[in-house]
Amino acid sequence: DIQMTQSPSTLSASVGDRVTITCRASQSVNIWLAWYQQKPGKAPKLLIYKTSSLESGVPSRFSGSGSGTEFTLTISSLQPDDFATYYCQQYISQGTFGQGTKVDVK
Amino acid sequence: EVQLVESGGGSVQPGGSLRLSCVASGFTFSSYWMHWVRQAPGKGPEWISRISNDDSRREYADSVKGRFTISRDNAKNTLYLQMNSLGVEDTAVYYCARGRDGGTYFQYWGQGTLVIVSS
């Protein structure tokens, strides 16, 4: 099974900050990597698929990059609505999620 | 507007069974693979099963293989998950989800239904 590891587990930031979350796969997933945002009591929301493709309606301050085993999600200027937990997910083999990165207020 | 509405969750004793349902609307249900994803309290999501649009293929995560059965009724726009031999480790919110294309990633999610396995 492919394991996904995110870092950091928690990130404290302020509105306007540039935020970067890293996701590492235990083996290559090529470009088959998605990112989700989840708020308490809600289902995850798809942000990015195929490493860097922005889902329709998602603000352009979100971007993704990487390939193989190392990937990043970047929020260029953190907004109040962005405080949430973020998950990466590989989908080259079934679909494994990372353990999550919680972005909270500094 | 795409909608996925799950039902059937509840409390059950270890070893028991439950059947979850997910009614879909707003898209051509019979054209899409469908998935079940669960999320245990305080944990990340876990994909557990998928079914092809024509029911020719069903796949399961190792954690539920042999205990859970996914099925669908395209005439009723409904996805099902039969869960048998439930254990405390199956306690989670269960989501029905639709992929964006053929990949196992999820563009649309239901609101989730909570399953609690406890004695």
mmCIF file of N, CA and C in Angstrom, chain A residues 18-24 29-35 48-54 62-75 88:
data_model
loop_
_atom_site.group_PDB
_atom_site.id
_atom_site.type_symbol
_atom_site.label_atom_id
_atom_site.label_comp_id
_atom_site.label_asym_id
_atom_site.label_seq_id
_atom_site.Cartn_x
_atom_site.Cartn_y
_atom_site.Cartn_z
ATOM 1 N N ARG A 18 1.941 33.561 3.139
ATOM 2 C CA ARG A 18 2.102 32.502 2.142
ATOM 3 C C ARG A 18 2.289 31.205 2.900
ATOM 4 N N VAL A 19 1.490 30.211 2.561
ATOM 5 C CA VAL A 19 1.469 28.945 3.293
ATOM 6 C C VAL A 19 1.816 27.804 2.344
ATOM 7 N N THR A 20 2.700 26.919 2.800
ATOM 8 C CA THR A 20 3.081 25.750 1.996
ATOM 9 C C THR A 20 2.950 24.492 2.825
ATOM 10 N N ILE A 21 2.272 23.505 2.273
ATOM 11 C CA ILE A 21 2.087 22.202 2.915
ATOM 12 C C ILE A 21 2.736 21.159 2.010
ATOM 13 N N THR A 22 3.466 20.239 2.620
ATOM 14 C CA THR A 22 4.185 19.209 1.873
ATOM 15 C C THR A 22 3.522 17.843 2.061
ATOM 16 N N CYS A 23 3.527 17.074 1.010
ATOM 17 C CA CYS A 23 2.980 15.716 1.030
ATOM 18 C C CYS A 23 3.996 14.792 0.367
ATOM 19 N N ARG A 24 4.366 13.715 1.053
ATOM 20 C CA ARG A 24 5.318 12.759 0.514
ATOM 21 C C ARG A 24 4.679 11.381 0.398
ATOM 22 N N VAL A 29 3.784 8.252 -7.231
ATOM 23 C CA VAL A 29 2.389 8.295 -7.670
ATOM 24 C C VAL A 29 2.260 9.096 -8.955
ATOM 25 N N ASN A 30 3.407 9.322 -9.601
ATOM 26 C CA ASN A 30 3.439 10.075 -10.860
ATOM 27 C C ASN A 30 2.853 11.473 -10.594
ATOM 28 N N ILE A 31 1.775 11.823 -11.261
ATOM 29 C CA ILE A 31 1.130 13.128 -11.029
ATOM 30 C C ILE A 31 -0.264 12.964 -10.447
ATOM 31 N N TRP A 32 -0.572 11.722 -10.002
ATOM 32 C CA TRP A 32 -1.938 11.412 -9.578
ATOM 33 C C TRP A 32 -2.139 11.750 -8.105
ATOM 34 N N LEU A 33 -2.236 13.042 -7.863
ATOM 35 C CA LEU A 33 -2.285 13.574 -6.506
ATOM 36 C C LEU A 33 -3.352 14.658 -6.442
ATOM 37 N N ALA A 34 -4.191 14.580 -5.426
ATOM 38 C CA ALA A 34 -5.247 15.574 -5.214
ATOM 39 C C ALA A 34 -5.090 16.204 -3.828
ATOM 40 N N TRP A 35 -5.646 17.395 -3.694
ATOM 41 C CA TRP A 35 -5.672 18.106 -2.413
ATOM 42 C C TRP A 35 -7.114 18.475 -2.084
ATOM 43 N N ILE A 48 -7.597 20.670 -5.758
ATOM 44 C CA ILE A 48 -6.644 20.444 -6.840
ATOM 45 C C ILE A 48 -6.617 18.959 -7.165
ATOM 46 N N TYR A 49 -6.522 18.644 -8.451
ATOM 47 C CA TYR A 49 -6.354 17.269 -8.901
ATOM 48 C C TYR A 49 -5.237 17.205 -9.926
ATOM 49 N N LYS A 50 -4.748 16.018 -10.180
ATOM 50 C CA LYS A 50 -3.630 15.804 -11.103
ATOM 51 C C LYS A 50 -2.495 16.772 -10.780
ATOM 52 N N THR A 51 -2.151 16.846 -9.520
ATOM 53 C CA THR A 51 -1.051 17.629 -8.948
ATOM 54 C C THR A 51 -1.274 19.137 -8.968
ATOM 55 N N SER A 52 -1.710 19.672 -10.106
ATOM 56 C CA SER A 52 -1.712 21.131 -10.245
ATOM 57 C C SER A 52 -2.957 21.696 -10.919
ATOM 58 N N SER A 53 -3.919 20.864 -11.243
ATOM 59 C CA SER A 53 -5.138 21.352 -11.903
ATOM 60 C C SER A 53 -6.113 21.861 -10.852
ATOM 61 N N LEU A 54 -6.508 23.112 -10.996
ATOM 62 C CA LEU A 54 -7.402 23.758 -10.041
ATOM 63 C C LEU A 54 -8.847 23.375 -10.336
ATOM 64 N N PHE A 62 -4.781 29.243 -4.491
ATOM 65 C CA PHE A 62 -4.377 27.863 -4.250
ATOM 66 C C PHE A 62 -3.626 27.335 -5.468
ATOM 67 N N SER A 63 -2.500 26.669 -5.226
ATOM 68 C CA SER A 63 -1.763 26.041 -6.319
ATOM 69 C C SER A 63 -1.078 24.785 -5.807
ATOM 70 N N GLY A 64 -0.824 23.885 -6.727
ATOM 71 C CA GLY A 64 -0.157 22.640 -6.389
ATOM 72 C C GLY A 64 0.992 22.377 -7.335
ATOM 73 N N SER A 65 2.002 21.656 -6.828
ATOM 74 C CA SER A 65 3.140 21.311 -7.664
ATOM 75 C C SER A 65 3.741 20.003 -7.174
ATOM 76 N N GLY A 66 4.691 19.483 -7.980
ATOM 77 C CA GLY A 66 5.398 18.272 -7.611
ATOM 78 C C GLY A 66 5.209 17.161 -8.613
ATOM 79 N N SER A 67 5.840 16.040 -8.323
ATOM 80 C CA SER A 67 5.654 14.825 -9.107
ATOM 81 C C SER A 67 6.410 13.697 -8.426
ATOM 82 N N GLY A 68 6.035 12.480 -8.762
ATOM 83 C CA GLY A 68 6.726 11.338 -8.172
ATOM 84 C C GLY A 68 6.344 11.095 -6.727
ATOM 85 N N THR A 69 7.179 11.534 -5.808
ATOM 86 C CA THR A 69 6.926 11.273 -4.395
ATOM 87 C C THR A 69 6.791 12.530 -3.535
ATOM 88 N N GLU A 70 7.057 13.695 -4.086
ATOM 89 C CA GLU A 70 6.999 14.910 -3.273
ATOM 90 C C GLU A 70 6.131 15.976 -3.933
ATOM 91 N N PHE A 71 5.206 16.499 -3.133
ATOM 92 C CA PHE A 71 4.202 17.433 -3.639
ATOM 93 C C PHE A 71 4.004 18.560 -2.636
ATOM 94 N N THR A 72 3.569 19.707 -3.152
ATOM 95 C CA THR A 72 3.264 20.825 -2.274
ATOM 96 C C THR A 72 1.941 21.471 -2.668
ATOM 97 N N LEU A 73 1.253 21.951 -1.651
ATOM 98 C CA LEU A 73 0.091 22.819 -1.806
ATOM 99 C C LEU A 73 0.503 24.176 -1.259
ATOM 100 N N THR A 74 0.287 25.211 -2.062
ATOM 101 C CA THR A 74 0.634 26.566 -1.653
ATOM 102 C C THR A 74 -0.606 27.446 -1.678
ATOM 103 N N ILE A 75 -0.763 28.209 -0.609
ATOM 104 C CA ILE A 75 -1.780 29.259 -0.574
ATOM 105 C C ILE A 75 -1.004 30.569 -0.611
ATOM 106 N N CYS A 88 -3.861 15.633 1.443
ATOM 107 C CA CYS A 88 -3.466 15.166 0.122
ATOM 108 C C CYS A 88 -3.991 13.739 -0.060
#
